[in-house]
Coordinates of C-alpha atoms and ligand atoms in Angstrom, one line a residue:
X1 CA 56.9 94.2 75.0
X2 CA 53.9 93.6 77.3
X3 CA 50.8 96.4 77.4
X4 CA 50.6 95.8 80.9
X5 CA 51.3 99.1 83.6
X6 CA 53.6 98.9 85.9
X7 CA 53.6 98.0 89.1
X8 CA 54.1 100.1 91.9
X9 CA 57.6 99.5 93.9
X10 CA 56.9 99.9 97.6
X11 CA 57.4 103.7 99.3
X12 CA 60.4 103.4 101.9
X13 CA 59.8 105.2 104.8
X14 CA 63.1 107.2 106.3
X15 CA 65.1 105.2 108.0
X16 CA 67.7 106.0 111.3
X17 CA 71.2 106.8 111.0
X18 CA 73.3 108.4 108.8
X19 CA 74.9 106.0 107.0
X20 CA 73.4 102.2 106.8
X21 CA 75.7 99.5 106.3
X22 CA 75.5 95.7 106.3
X23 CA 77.3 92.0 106.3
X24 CA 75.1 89.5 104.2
X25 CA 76.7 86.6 104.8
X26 CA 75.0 82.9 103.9
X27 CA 74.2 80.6 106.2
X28 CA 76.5 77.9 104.4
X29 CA 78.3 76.3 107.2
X30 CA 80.4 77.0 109.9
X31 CA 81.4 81.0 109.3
X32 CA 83.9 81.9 107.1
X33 CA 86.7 84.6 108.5
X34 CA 85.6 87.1 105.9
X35 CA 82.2 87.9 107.1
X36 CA 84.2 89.0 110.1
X37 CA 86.3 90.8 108.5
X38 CA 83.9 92.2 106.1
X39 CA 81.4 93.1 109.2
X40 CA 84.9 94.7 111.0
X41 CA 85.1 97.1 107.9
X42 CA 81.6 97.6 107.4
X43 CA 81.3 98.3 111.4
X44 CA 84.3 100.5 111.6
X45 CA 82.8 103.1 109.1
X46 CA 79.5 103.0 110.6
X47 CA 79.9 103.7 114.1
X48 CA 82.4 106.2 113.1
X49 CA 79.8 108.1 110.8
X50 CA 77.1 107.5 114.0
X51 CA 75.5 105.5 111.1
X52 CA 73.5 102.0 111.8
X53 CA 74.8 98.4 111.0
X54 CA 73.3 95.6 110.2
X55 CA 73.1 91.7 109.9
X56 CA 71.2 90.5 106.5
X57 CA 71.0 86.5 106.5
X58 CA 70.9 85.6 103.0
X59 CA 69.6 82.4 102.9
X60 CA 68.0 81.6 99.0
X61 CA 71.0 79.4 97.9
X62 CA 68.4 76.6 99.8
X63 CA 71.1 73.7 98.5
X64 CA 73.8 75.2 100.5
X65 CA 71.5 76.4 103.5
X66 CA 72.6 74.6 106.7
X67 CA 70.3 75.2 109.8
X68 CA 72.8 75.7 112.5
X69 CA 74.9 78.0 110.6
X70 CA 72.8 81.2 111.3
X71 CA 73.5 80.8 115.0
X72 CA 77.1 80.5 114.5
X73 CA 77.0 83.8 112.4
X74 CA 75.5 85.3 115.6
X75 CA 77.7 83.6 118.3
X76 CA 81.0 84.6 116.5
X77 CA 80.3 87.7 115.8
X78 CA 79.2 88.6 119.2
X79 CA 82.5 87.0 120.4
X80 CA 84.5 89.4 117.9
X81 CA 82.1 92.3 119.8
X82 CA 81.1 93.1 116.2
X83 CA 77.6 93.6 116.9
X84 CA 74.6 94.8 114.6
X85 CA 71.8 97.5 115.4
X86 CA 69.1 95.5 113.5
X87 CA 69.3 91.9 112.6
X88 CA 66.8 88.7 112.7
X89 CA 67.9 88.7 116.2
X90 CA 66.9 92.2 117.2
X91 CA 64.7 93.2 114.9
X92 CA 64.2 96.9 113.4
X93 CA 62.3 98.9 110.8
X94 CA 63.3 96.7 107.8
X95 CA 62.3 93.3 109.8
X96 CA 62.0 90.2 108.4
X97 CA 66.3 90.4 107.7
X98 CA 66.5 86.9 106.9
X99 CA 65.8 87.1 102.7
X100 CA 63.8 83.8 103.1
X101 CA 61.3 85.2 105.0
X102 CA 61.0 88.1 102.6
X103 CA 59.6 86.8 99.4
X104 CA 56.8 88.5 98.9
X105 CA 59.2 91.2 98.6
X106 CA 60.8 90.2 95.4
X107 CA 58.1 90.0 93.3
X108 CA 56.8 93.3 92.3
X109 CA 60.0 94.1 91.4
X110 CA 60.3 91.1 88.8
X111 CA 56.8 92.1 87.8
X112 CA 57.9 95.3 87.0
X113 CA 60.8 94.3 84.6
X114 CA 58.6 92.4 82.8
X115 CA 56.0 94.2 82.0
X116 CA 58.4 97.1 80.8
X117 CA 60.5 94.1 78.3
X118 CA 63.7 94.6 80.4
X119 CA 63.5 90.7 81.9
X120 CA 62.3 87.8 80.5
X121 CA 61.1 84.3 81.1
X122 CA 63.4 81.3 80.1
X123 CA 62.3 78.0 79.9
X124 CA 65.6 76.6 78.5
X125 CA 66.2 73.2 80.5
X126 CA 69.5 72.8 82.4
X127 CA 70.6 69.9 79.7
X128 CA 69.9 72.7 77.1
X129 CA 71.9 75.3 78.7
X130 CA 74.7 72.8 79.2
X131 CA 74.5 71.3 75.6
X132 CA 74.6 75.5 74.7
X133 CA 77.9 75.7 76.7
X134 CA 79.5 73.1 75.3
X135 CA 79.2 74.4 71.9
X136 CA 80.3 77.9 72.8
X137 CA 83.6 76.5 74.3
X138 CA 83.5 74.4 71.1
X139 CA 83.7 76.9 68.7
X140 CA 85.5 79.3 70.9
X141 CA 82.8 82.0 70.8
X142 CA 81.2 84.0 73.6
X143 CA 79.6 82.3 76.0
X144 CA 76.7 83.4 77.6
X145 CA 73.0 83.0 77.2
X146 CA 72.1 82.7 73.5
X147 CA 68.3 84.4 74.3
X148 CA 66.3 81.6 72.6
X149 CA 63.3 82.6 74.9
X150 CA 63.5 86.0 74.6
X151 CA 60.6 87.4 72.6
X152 CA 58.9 83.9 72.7
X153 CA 55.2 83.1 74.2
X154 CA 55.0 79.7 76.5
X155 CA 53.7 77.8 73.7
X156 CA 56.0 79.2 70.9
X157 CA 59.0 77.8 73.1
X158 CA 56.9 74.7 74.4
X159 CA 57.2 74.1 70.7
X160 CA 60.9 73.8 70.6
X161 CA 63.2 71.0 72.3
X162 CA 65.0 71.6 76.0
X163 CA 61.9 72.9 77.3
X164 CA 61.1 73.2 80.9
X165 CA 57.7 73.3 82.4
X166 CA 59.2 76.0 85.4
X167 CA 60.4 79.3 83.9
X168 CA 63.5 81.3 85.3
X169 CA 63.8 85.3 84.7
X170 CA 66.2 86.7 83.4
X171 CA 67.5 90.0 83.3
X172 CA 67.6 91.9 79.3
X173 CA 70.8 93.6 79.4
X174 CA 71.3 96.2 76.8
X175 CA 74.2 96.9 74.3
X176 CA 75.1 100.1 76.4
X177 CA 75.6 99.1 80.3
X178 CA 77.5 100.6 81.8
X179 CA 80.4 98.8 83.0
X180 CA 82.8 101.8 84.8
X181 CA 81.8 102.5 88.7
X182 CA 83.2 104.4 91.4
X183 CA 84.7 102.3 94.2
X184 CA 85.5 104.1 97.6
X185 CA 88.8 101.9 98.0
X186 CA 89.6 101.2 94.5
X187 CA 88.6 104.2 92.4
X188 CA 87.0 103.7 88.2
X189 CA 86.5 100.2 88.0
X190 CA 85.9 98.5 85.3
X191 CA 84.2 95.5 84.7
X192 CA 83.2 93.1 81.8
X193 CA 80.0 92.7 80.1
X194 CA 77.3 90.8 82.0
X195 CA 75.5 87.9 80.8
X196 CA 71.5 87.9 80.7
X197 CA 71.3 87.0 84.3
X198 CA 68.8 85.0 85.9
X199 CA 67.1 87.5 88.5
X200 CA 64.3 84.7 89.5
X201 CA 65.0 81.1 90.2
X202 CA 62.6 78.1 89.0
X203 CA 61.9 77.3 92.5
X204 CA 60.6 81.1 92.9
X205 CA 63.3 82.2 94.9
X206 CA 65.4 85.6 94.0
X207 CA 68.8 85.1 93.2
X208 CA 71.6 87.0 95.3
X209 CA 71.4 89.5 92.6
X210 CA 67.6 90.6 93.1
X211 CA 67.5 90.0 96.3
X212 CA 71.0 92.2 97.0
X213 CA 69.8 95.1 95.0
X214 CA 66.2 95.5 96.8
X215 CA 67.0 94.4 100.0
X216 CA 70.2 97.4 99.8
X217 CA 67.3 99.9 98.6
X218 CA 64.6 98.7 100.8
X219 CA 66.9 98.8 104.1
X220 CA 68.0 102.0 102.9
X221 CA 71.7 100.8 102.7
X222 CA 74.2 103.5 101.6
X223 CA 77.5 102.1 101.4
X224 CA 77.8 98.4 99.8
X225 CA 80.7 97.3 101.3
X226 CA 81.8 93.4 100.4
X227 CA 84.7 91.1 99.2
X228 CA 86.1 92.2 95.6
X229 CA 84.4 89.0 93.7
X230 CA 81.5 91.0 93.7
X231 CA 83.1 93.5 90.5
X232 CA 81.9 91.7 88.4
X233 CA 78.5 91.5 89.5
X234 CA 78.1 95.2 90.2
X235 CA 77.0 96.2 86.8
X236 CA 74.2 94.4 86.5
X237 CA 73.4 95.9 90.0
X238 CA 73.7 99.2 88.9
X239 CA 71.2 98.3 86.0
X240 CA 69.0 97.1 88.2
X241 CA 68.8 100.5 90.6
X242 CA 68.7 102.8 87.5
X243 CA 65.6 100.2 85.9
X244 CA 63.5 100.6 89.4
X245 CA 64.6 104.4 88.8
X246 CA 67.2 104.3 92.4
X247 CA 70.3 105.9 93.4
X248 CA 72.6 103.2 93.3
X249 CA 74.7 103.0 96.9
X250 CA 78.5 104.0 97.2
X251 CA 80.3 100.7 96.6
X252 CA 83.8 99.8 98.3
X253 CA 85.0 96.1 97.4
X254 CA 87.3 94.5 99.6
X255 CA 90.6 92.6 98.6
X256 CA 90.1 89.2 99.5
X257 CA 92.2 87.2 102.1
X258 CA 94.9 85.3 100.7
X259 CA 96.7 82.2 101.5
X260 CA 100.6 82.4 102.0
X261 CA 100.5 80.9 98.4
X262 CA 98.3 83.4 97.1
X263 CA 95.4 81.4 96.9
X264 CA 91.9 82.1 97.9
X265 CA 91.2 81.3 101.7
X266 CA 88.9 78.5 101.3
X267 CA 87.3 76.6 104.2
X268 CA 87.6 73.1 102.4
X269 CA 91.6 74.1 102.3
X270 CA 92.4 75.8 105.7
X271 CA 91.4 75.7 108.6
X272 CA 91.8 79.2 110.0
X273 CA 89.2 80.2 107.1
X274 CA 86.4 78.9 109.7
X275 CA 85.9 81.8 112.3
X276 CA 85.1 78.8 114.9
X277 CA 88.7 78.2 114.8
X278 CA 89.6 81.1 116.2
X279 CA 87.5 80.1 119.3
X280 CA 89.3 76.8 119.7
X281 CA 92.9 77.7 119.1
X282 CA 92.7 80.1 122.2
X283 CA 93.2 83.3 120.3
X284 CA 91.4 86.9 121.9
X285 CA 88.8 88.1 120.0
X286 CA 90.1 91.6 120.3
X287 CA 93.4 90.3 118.5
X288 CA 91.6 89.0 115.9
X289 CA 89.9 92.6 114.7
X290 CA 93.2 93.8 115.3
X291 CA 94.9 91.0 112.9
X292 CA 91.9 91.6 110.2
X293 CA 91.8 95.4 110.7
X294 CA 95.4 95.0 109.5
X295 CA 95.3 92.9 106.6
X296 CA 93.7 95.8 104.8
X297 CA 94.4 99.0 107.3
X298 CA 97.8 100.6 107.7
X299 CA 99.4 100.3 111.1
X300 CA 98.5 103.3 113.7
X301 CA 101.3 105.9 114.4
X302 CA 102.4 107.0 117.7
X303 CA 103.3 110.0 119.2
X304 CA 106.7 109.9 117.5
X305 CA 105.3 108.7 114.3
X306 CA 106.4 105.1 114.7
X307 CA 103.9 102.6 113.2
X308 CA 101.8 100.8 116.2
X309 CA 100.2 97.7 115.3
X310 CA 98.4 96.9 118.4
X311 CA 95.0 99.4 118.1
X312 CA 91.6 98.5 119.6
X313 CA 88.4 98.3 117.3
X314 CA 87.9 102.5 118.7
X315 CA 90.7 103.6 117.7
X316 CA 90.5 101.6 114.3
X317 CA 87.3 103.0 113.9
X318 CA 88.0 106.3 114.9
X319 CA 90.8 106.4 112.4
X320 CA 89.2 104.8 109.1
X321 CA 89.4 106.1 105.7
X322 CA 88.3 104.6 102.4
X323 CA 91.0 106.1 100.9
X324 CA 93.6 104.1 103.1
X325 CA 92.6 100.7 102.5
X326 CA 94.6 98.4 100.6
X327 CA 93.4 97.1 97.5
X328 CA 95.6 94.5 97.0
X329 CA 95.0 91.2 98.6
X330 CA 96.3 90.7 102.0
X331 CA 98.0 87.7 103.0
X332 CA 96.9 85.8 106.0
X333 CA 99.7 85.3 108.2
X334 CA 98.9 83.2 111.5
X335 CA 102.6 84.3 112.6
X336 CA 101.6 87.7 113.0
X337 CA 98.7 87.0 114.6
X338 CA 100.2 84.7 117.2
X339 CA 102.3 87.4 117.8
X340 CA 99.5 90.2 118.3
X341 CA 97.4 88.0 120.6
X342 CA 100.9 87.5 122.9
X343 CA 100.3 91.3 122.9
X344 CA 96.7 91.3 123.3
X345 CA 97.0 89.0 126.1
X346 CA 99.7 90.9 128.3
X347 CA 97.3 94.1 127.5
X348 CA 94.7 92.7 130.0
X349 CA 94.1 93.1 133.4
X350 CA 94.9 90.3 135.5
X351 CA 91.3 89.5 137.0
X352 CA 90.0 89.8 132.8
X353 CA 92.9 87.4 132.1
X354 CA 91.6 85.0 134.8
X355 CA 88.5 85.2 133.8
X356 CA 89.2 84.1 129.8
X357 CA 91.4 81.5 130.9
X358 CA 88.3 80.2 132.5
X359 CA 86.4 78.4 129.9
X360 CA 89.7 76.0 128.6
X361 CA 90.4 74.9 132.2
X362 CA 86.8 74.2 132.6
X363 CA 87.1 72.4 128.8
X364 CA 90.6 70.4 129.6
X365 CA 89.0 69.5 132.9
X366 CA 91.4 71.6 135.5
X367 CA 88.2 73.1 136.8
X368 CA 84.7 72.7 137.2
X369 CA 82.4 75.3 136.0
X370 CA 81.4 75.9 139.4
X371 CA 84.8 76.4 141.0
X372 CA 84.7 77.6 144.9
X373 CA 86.2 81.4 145.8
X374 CA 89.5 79.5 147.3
X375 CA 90.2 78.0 143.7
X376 CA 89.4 81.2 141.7
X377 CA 92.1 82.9 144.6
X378 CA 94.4 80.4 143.8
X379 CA 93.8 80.4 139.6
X380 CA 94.7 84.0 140.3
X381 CA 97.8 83.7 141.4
X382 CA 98.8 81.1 139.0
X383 CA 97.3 83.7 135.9
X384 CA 99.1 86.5 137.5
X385 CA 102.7 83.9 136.5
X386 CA 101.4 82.8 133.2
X387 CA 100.1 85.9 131.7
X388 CA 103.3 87.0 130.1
X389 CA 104.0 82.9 128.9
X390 CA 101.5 81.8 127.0
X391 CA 100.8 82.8 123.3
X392 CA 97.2 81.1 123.1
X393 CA 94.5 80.6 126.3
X394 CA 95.2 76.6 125.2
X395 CA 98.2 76.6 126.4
X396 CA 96.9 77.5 129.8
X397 CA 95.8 74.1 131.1
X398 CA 98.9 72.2 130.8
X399 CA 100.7 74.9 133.1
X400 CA 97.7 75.9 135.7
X401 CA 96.7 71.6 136.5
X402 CA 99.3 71.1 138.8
X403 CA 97.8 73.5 141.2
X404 CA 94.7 71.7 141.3
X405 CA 95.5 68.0 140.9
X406 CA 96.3 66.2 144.7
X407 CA 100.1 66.1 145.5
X408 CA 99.0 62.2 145.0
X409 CA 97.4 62.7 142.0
X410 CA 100.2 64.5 140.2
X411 CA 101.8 62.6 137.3
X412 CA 105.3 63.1 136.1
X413 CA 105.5 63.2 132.7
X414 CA 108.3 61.0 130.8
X415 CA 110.3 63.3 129.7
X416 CA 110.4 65.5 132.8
X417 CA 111.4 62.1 134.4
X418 CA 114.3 61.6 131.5
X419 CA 115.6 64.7 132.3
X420 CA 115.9 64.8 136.0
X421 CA 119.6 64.0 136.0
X422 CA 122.1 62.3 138.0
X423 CA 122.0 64.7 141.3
X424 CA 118.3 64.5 141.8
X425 CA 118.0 62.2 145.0
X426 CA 120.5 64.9 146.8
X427 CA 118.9 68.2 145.3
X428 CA 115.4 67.2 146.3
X429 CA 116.4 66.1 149.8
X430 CA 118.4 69.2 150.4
X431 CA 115.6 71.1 148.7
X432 CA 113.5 69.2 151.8
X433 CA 115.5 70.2 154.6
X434 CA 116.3 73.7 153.4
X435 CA 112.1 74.1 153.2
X436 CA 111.1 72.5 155.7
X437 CA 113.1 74.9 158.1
X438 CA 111.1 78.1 156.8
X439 CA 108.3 79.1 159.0
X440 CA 105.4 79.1 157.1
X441 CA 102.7 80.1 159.8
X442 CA 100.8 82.0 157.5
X443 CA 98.4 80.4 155.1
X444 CA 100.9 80.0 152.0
X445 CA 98.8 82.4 149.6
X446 CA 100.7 85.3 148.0
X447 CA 100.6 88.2 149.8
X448 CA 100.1 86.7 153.8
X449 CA 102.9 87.3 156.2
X450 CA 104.2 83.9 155.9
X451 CA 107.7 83.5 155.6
X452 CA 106.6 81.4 152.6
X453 CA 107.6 83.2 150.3
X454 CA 108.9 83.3 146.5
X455 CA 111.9 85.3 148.0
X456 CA 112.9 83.5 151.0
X457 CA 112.1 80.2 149.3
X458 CA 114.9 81.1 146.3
X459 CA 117.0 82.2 149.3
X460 CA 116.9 79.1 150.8
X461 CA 117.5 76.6 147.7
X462 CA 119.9 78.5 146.2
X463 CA 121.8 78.4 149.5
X464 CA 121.4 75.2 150.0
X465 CA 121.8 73.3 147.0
X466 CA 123.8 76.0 144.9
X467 CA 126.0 76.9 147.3
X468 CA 125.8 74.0 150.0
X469 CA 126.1 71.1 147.3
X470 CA 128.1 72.6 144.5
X471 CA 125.4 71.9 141.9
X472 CA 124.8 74.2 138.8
X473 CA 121.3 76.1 138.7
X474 CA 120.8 75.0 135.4
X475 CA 120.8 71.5 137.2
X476 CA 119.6 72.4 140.6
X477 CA 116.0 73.4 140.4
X478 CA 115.0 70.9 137.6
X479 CA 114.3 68.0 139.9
X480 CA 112.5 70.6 142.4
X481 CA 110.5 71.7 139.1
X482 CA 109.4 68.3 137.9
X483 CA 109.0 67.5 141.9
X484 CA 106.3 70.1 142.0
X485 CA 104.8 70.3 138.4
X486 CA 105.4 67.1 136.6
X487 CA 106.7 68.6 133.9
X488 CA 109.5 70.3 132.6
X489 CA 108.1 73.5 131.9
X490 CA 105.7 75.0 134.4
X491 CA 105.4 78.8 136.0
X492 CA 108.9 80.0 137.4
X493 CA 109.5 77.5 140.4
X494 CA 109.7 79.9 143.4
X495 CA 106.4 81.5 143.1
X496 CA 104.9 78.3 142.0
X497 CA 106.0 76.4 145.4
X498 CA 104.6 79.8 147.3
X499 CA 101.4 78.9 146.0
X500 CA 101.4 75.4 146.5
X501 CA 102.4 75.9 150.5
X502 CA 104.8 74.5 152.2
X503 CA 103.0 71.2 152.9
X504 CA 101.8 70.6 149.3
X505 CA 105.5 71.4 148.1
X506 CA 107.4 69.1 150.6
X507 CA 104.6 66.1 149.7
X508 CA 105.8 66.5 146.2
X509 CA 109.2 66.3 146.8
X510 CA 109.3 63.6 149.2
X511 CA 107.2 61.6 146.3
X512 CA 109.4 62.2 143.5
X513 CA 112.5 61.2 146.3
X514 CA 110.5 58.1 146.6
X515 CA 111.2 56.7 143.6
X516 CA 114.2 57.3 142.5
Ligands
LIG1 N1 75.8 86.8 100.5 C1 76.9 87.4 99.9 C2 78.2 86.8 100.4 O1 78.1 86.0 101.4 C3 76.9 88.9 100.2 C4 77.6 89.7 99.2 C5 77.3 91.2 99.5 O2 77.7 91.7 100.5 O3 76.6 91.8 98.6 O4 79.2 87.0 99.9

């Protein structure tokens, strides 16, 4: 053991809120799901304490560190509305939150267990370690590090083979860690014997372990709240705050998402395990915090004491307890989810519908992204007859182009053309005549006093071809639905042809009449 004193750790000066929580994720790639969900859990129990959150970018694993990655982190969590109080976006009193950009921080710390024996240097080479391994499995013992450095000088270990010029540090742990914690979801936890863990890298960066444990003390973190792989890793944690003479946190590990198999979500293996995805398959960000608060949170209850699944991040927040958290791993069902963003979706009010729908019209090329007042008018209308049909905001395009495609430019798709049936030519030219007698001085949008009107257009057709020509409904408005949309499926016909106008609608009949 050296002579040397210690050194100092650094005073921390009091720090806002009354509980600090944060997310640590990596900057690995694109985002994984569970730093949302981890951040929704973490968030949940701050704002509900009045406490602080943060963002933490651990970035020391430099193999895995991909440059664009940190942005994403930021843009899809600000899209989930899962937003931090200090970050290395906004700043704070902990500033630089980005571990790269903290190393200076690291080092008295490593200094310290040094020079009181409780790390040590290793200058075992990686072929060494491996070679050590393969022994171990060999001969079925323990594995682990065998501590052939420990208690060595540079040259006495210079002197042996599977040397290495850079030194790692490792961590000394005794006989008598502790290995039982209390976790706020889980209760006693026990966890197995830790190896002699590196603590400082070759390359002089800290590993997650170091860095985890002071960056928690030094932004005064109280609650450590991340994915239930960690276990195993929190002894050696709690050494580490007793060794610097700390209160260790409260720690609450998270069940981890599951497959429907079981397995692991990974991002390699699914692709709803990359929060992007979210963004692309049209889902709400408010249904997703709903959908994650839920893989781990029991339902809401109503005033009669039914279970309500659709809660908003307030009321989740409002609501939490550690204590009713589910410790057992939830699986990921994209069913459910479809489901709550149908729900999500119908929850909004028509001109915040409109505007989400926005951005995948603008994407599938329905609109510009500088559409005039008379198109956003008109997108409203057509939102105000989609918003109880579609499940995702993709779906949007396919139904809301008609409207804004030229009668001319409007293709009929093959099988809407299959289908039309062998009474078309005589249901579109009734559906002509019967149209073209309604009065449409107004201007054709909803609400004008037009006689162009959802109801008095149904009148009319169903008078007319229904009744006037004997043909079904099932088989009557078809043709008048591909006439006008092209497709087979579009926004109930009536309404759709009231937005349209009269002219518009009779151009797209007399077209489709055309070629039949
Ligand atoms: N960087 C770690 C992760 O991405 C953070 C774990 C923790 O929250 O302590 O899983």
């Amino acid at each position: 053991m050296s002579e040397k004193p210690s050194p100092a750790l650094p005073e921390i000066p009091d720090l806002p809120g009354t509980v600090r929580l944060r997310v640590a994720p990596s900057p690995t790639g694109d985002p994984h799901v569970g730093t949302a969900y981890m951040s929704l859990f973490n968030l949940a129990f701050a704002r509900q304490q009045d406490g602080r959150f943060l963002l933490r970018i651990e970035d020391t694993d430099r193999a895995r560190f991909r440059a664009d990655s940190e942005q994403q982190v930021f843009d899809t969590l600000h899209w989930l509305g899962l937003t931090w109080d200090e970050g290395p976006d906004t700043g704070g009193p902990c500033a630089p939150y980005r571990q790269s950009e903290r190393l200076d921080t690291y080092r008295p710390y490593v200094d310290r267990l040094l020079a009181e024996g409780k790390a040590y240097e290793c200058w075992c080479s990686t072929e060494r370690l491996a070679q050590m391994r393969e022994i171990q499995q060999k001969t079925k013992q323990p594995t682990g590090y065998d501590r052939l450095c420990h208690g060595k000088t540079r040259e006495e270990r210079a002197a042996m083979p599977g040397f290495s010029e850079t030194p790692v540090v490792r961590m000394l742990i005794p006989d008598d860690v502790e290995l039982e914690f209390d976790d706020l979801i889980r209760g006693s936890v026990s966890a197995p014997r830790p190896d002699d863990q590196v603590i400082l890298k070759a390359d002089g960066f800290p590993t997650y372990h170091l860095a985890v444990v002071v960056d928690d003390h030094e932004m005064g973190i109280t609650h450590v709240v991340r994915g239930e792989e960690w276990i195993s890793s929190t002894p050696k944690h709690i050494l580490l705050y007793r060794w610097f003479g700390l209160t260790p946190p409260k720690f609450a590990h998270m069940p981890l998402l599951r497959n429907t198999d079981k397995s692991k979500i990974s991002k390699r293996k699914n692709p709803a395990a990359r929060l992007t995805w979210f963004q692309e398959q049209g889902y709400l960000p408010e249904a997703l915090v709903n959908f994650l608060a839920l893989l781990a949170y029991p339902p809401a209850q109503d005033e009669e004491g039914n279970d309500k699944e659709f809660f908003t991040f307030e009321e989740f927040s409002k609501d939490f307890d550690w204590r009713k958290v589910n410790p057992v791993g939830p699986i990921f069902d994209l069913k459910k989810l479809d489901w709550l963003n149908g729900v999500h979706l119908r929850e909004l009010d028509l001109g915040d519908f409109t505007s989400r729908l926005l951005p995948f019209l603008v994407a599938d090329g329905v609109l510009s992204d500088n559409p005039s007042l008379g198109e956003l008018a008109r997108l409203k209308s057509v939102a105000a007859l989609i918003q109880t049909r579609i499940t995702h905001l993709t779906e949007a395009s396919a139904l809301v182009r008609p409207f804004f495609v030229g009668d001319d430019a409007l293709e009929i798709a093959e099988d809407a053309r299959a289908g039309l049936g062998e009474n078309a030519a005589e249901v579109l030219d009734a559906a002509a005549k019967a149209l073209g007698d309604i009065d449409d001085h107004g201007t054709g949008v909803l609400g004008s006093d037009s006689n162009w009107n959802a109801g008095t257009i149904e009148t009319a057709l169903r008078f007319a071809i229904v009744e006037g020509l004997g043909v079904k409904p099932k088989f009557a408005f078809g043709p008048l639905r591909t006439a006008v949309s092209g497709a087979r499926i579009s926004p109930p016909l009536f309404e759709s042809m009231e937005i349209l106008g009269k002219t518009s609608t009779l151009s797209r009949l007399s077209a489709l009449r055309e070629t039949l």
